[in-house]
C-alpha positions as a printed Julia matrix, in Angstrom:
206×3 Matrix{Float64}:
   0.0     0.0     0.0
   1.32    3.41   -0.98
  -0.3     5.56    1.67
  -1.5     5.11    5.23
  -5.11    4.01    5.46
  -5.63    3.19    1.83
  -6.94   -0.37    1.77
  -7.62   -1.83   -1.66
 -10.76   -3.89   -2.08
 -12.48   -5.65   -4.95
 -14.82   -2.8    -5.83
 -13.46    0.2    -3.99
 -11.44    1.66   -1.19
 -12.12    1.73    2.48
 -12.54    5.23    3.8
  -9.43    6.93    5.11
  -8.64    7.6     8.73
 -10.7    10.61    9.74
 -10.05   13.91   11.44
 -12.47   15.18   14.04
 -14.95   17.89   13.07
 -13.75   21.31   12.03
 -14.13   24.47   14.09
 -17.64   24.97   15.35
 -18.16   28.37   13.74
 -18.43   28.85    9.95
 -16.49   32.13    9.88
 -14.34   34.09   12.32
 -13.75   37.83   12.14
 -10.31   39.14   13.12
 -11.74   40.23   16.47
 -13.3    36.83   17.09
 -10.02   35.13   16.22
  -8.25   37.31   18.76
 -10.85   36.41   21.38
 -10.42   32.72   20.48
  -6.64   32.99   20.9
  -7.06   34.65   24.29
  -9.41   31.9    25.48
  -7.02   29.23   24.19
  -4.08   30.87   25.95
  -6.1    30.89   29.17
  -6.6    27.13   28.87
 -10.04   26.71   27.32
  -9.94   23.27   25.67
 -12.57   23.9    22.97
 -10.79   27.1    21.94
  -7.46   25.28   21.79
  -9.01   22.59   19.58
 -10.67   25.11   17.28
  -7.48   27.12   17.0
  -5.53   23.95   16.26
  -7.9    23.15   13.4
  -7.71   26.7    12.02
  -3.9    26.46   11.88
  -3.97   22.89   10.57
  -6.14   23.77    7.59
  -5.22   27.43    7.13
  -8.72   28.86    7.5
 -10.22   32.33    8.1
  -7.19   34.21    6.78
  -4.79   32.37    9.1
  -1.72   30.91    7.39
  -1.5    27.13    7.6
   1.04   26.09   10.22
   1.11   22.42   11.24
   3.62   23.04   14.01
   1.36   25.6    15.68
  -1.62   23.29   15.16
   0.3    20.47   16.82
   1.16   22.66   19.82
  -2.5    23.6    20.41
  -3.62   19.99   20.0
  -1.04   18.83   22.53
  -2.3    21.35   25.07
  -5.94   20.37   24.52
  -5.27   16.62   24.46
  -3.45   16.86   27.79
  -6.68   18.24   29.25
  -8.89   15.54   27.76
  -9.89   17.19   24.5
 -11.21   14.42   22.25
 -11.0    16.42   19.01
  -7.37   17.19   19.8
  -6.61   13.54   20.57
  -7.98   12.43   17.2
  -6.34   15.12   15.1
  -3.02   14.82   16.93
  -3.22   11.05   16.46
  -3.62   11.58   12.72
  -0.6    13.87   12.71
   1.46   11.17   14.43
   0.43    8.49   11.96
   1.18   10.7     8.95
   4.31   12.32   10.35
   2.87   15.83    9.95
   5.03   18.33   11.87
   5.92   15.5    14.22
   7.95   12.28   13.92
   5.77    9.46   12.59
   4.8     7.26   15.51
   1.99    4.72   15.1
   2.14    3.7    18.75
   1.43    7.26   19.89
  -1.31    7.59   17.28
  -2.93    4.41   18.53
  -2.68    5.52   22.16
  -4.38    8.83   21.36
  -7.15    7.12   19.42
  -7.65    4.69   22.31
  -7.98    7.6    24.74
 -10.64    9.19   22.56
 -12.38    5.85   21.97
 -12.6     5.32   25.72
 -14.94    8.33   25.66
 -17.1     6.54   23.05
 -16.02    8.77   20.17
 -17.01    7.08   16.88
 -14.26    8.72   14.81
 -11.61    7.4    17.18
 -13.22    3.95   17.13
 -13.28    4.05   13.34
  -9.63    5.13   13.11
  -8.59    2.26   15.37
 -10.53   -0.09   13.13
  -8.61    1.19   10.11
  -5.3     0.72   11.93
  -6.14   -2.91   12.7
  -7.47   -3.55    9.2
  -4.5    -1.95    7.48
  -1.83   -3.23    9.88
   0.06    0.07   10.05
   2.35   -0.04   13.08
   0.41   -2.96   14.54
  -0.37   -6.51   13.51
  -3.37   -6.88   11.22
  -6.38   -8.08   13.17
  -9.61   -8.17   11.17
 -11.84   -9.27   14.07
 -10.5    -6.36   16.13
 -11.1    -4.01   13.2
 -14.67   -5.3    12.95
 -15.19   -4.74   16.68
 -14.2    -1.09   16.44
 -16.14   -0.52   13.22
 -19.27   -1.95   14.82
 -18.91    0.39   17.8
 -18.59    3.38   15.46
 -21.41    2.19   13.2
 -23.71    1.8    16.2
 -23.35    5.56   16.64
 -24.28    6.2    13.01
 -20.79    6.72   11.6
 -21.2     6.0     7.89
 -17.58    5.28    7.02
 -17.56    2.48    9.59
 -20.5     0.8     7.83
 -18.55    1.07    4.57
 -15.53   -0.7     5.98
 -17.7    -3.41    7.55
 -19.08   -3.92    4.06
 -15.53   -4.32    2.71
 -14.76   -6.95    5.35
 -17.87   -8.96    4.41
 -17.29   -8.46    0.7
 -13.73   -9.81    0.84
 -14.19  -12.31    3.67
 -11.64  -10.61    5.92
 -12.02  -12.09    9.39
 -15.61  -13.09    8.58
 -17.34  -15.38    6.11
 -17.66  -13.72    2.72
 -21.31  -12.65    2.66
 -22.67  -10.61   -0.23
 -25.94   -9.74    1.47
 -24.15   -8.41    4.57
 -21.74   -6.43    2.39
 -24.61   -4.87    0.45
 -26.59   -4.08    3.61
 -23.61   -2.32    5.16
 -22.79   -0.36    2.01
 -26.42    0.77    1.96
 -26.27    1.83    5.6
 -23.02    3.66    4.9
 -24.69    5.58    2.1
 -27.71    6.39    4.28
 -25.29    7.73    6.9
 -23.53   10.14    4.54
 -20.5     8.07    3.52
 -19.57    9.03   -0.04
 -17.4     5.93   -0.44
 -20.24    3.82    0.95
 -22.57    5.17   -1.74
 -20.0     4.45   -4.44
 -19.46    0.9    -3.2
 -23.22    0.32   -2.91
 -23.76    1.42   -6.52
 -20.86   -0.69   -7.81
 -21.94   -3.73   -5.82
 -25.52   -3.49   -7.09
 -24.29   -3.0   -10.66
 -22.07   -6.08  -10.43
 -24.96   -8.09   -9.01
 -27.37   -7.16  -11.79
 -24.86   -8.22  -14.46
 -24.88  -11.82  -13.22
């Protein structure tokens, strides 16, 4: 595999490891950004997480700076910020502004998953499915995907569908694959919709 979290399947790709949601507000004025920075400096976790995301993606007129994003995520994660744990974990697994370290990424995802966060559960599932930095474990991947799917996380349904489609850790079951691709699509997974369409198209050709 050429890139972390790209897992080739018969009819499509699993969805990539996910970042947590972007800053809560659509737009920030310069004054609001200054207020956000002040709150973050004073230790407000949500402000630290939002500021980290603004620097990570270079939004609202702020120049992209992964090192500054990392610093804010580290502060927020140390105080229990789940968004920070997930996004910092992704930075560790990709080696963005930080030495690549799958063990630290996994530990951060596990912390967030312990708070029942579906994105963290999903990302752990991808790690176990892909075997990046840890031994491949399809049943463990399924376990995490099911936890995330139970909370309506569409990409988790998609990857469950891939496991059933290819018989990875489970019996190859077309009906289960199709059902999960459909659920993925219904829960806003673009890749799930693509896989559902391709799977149905293949089925009608037979």
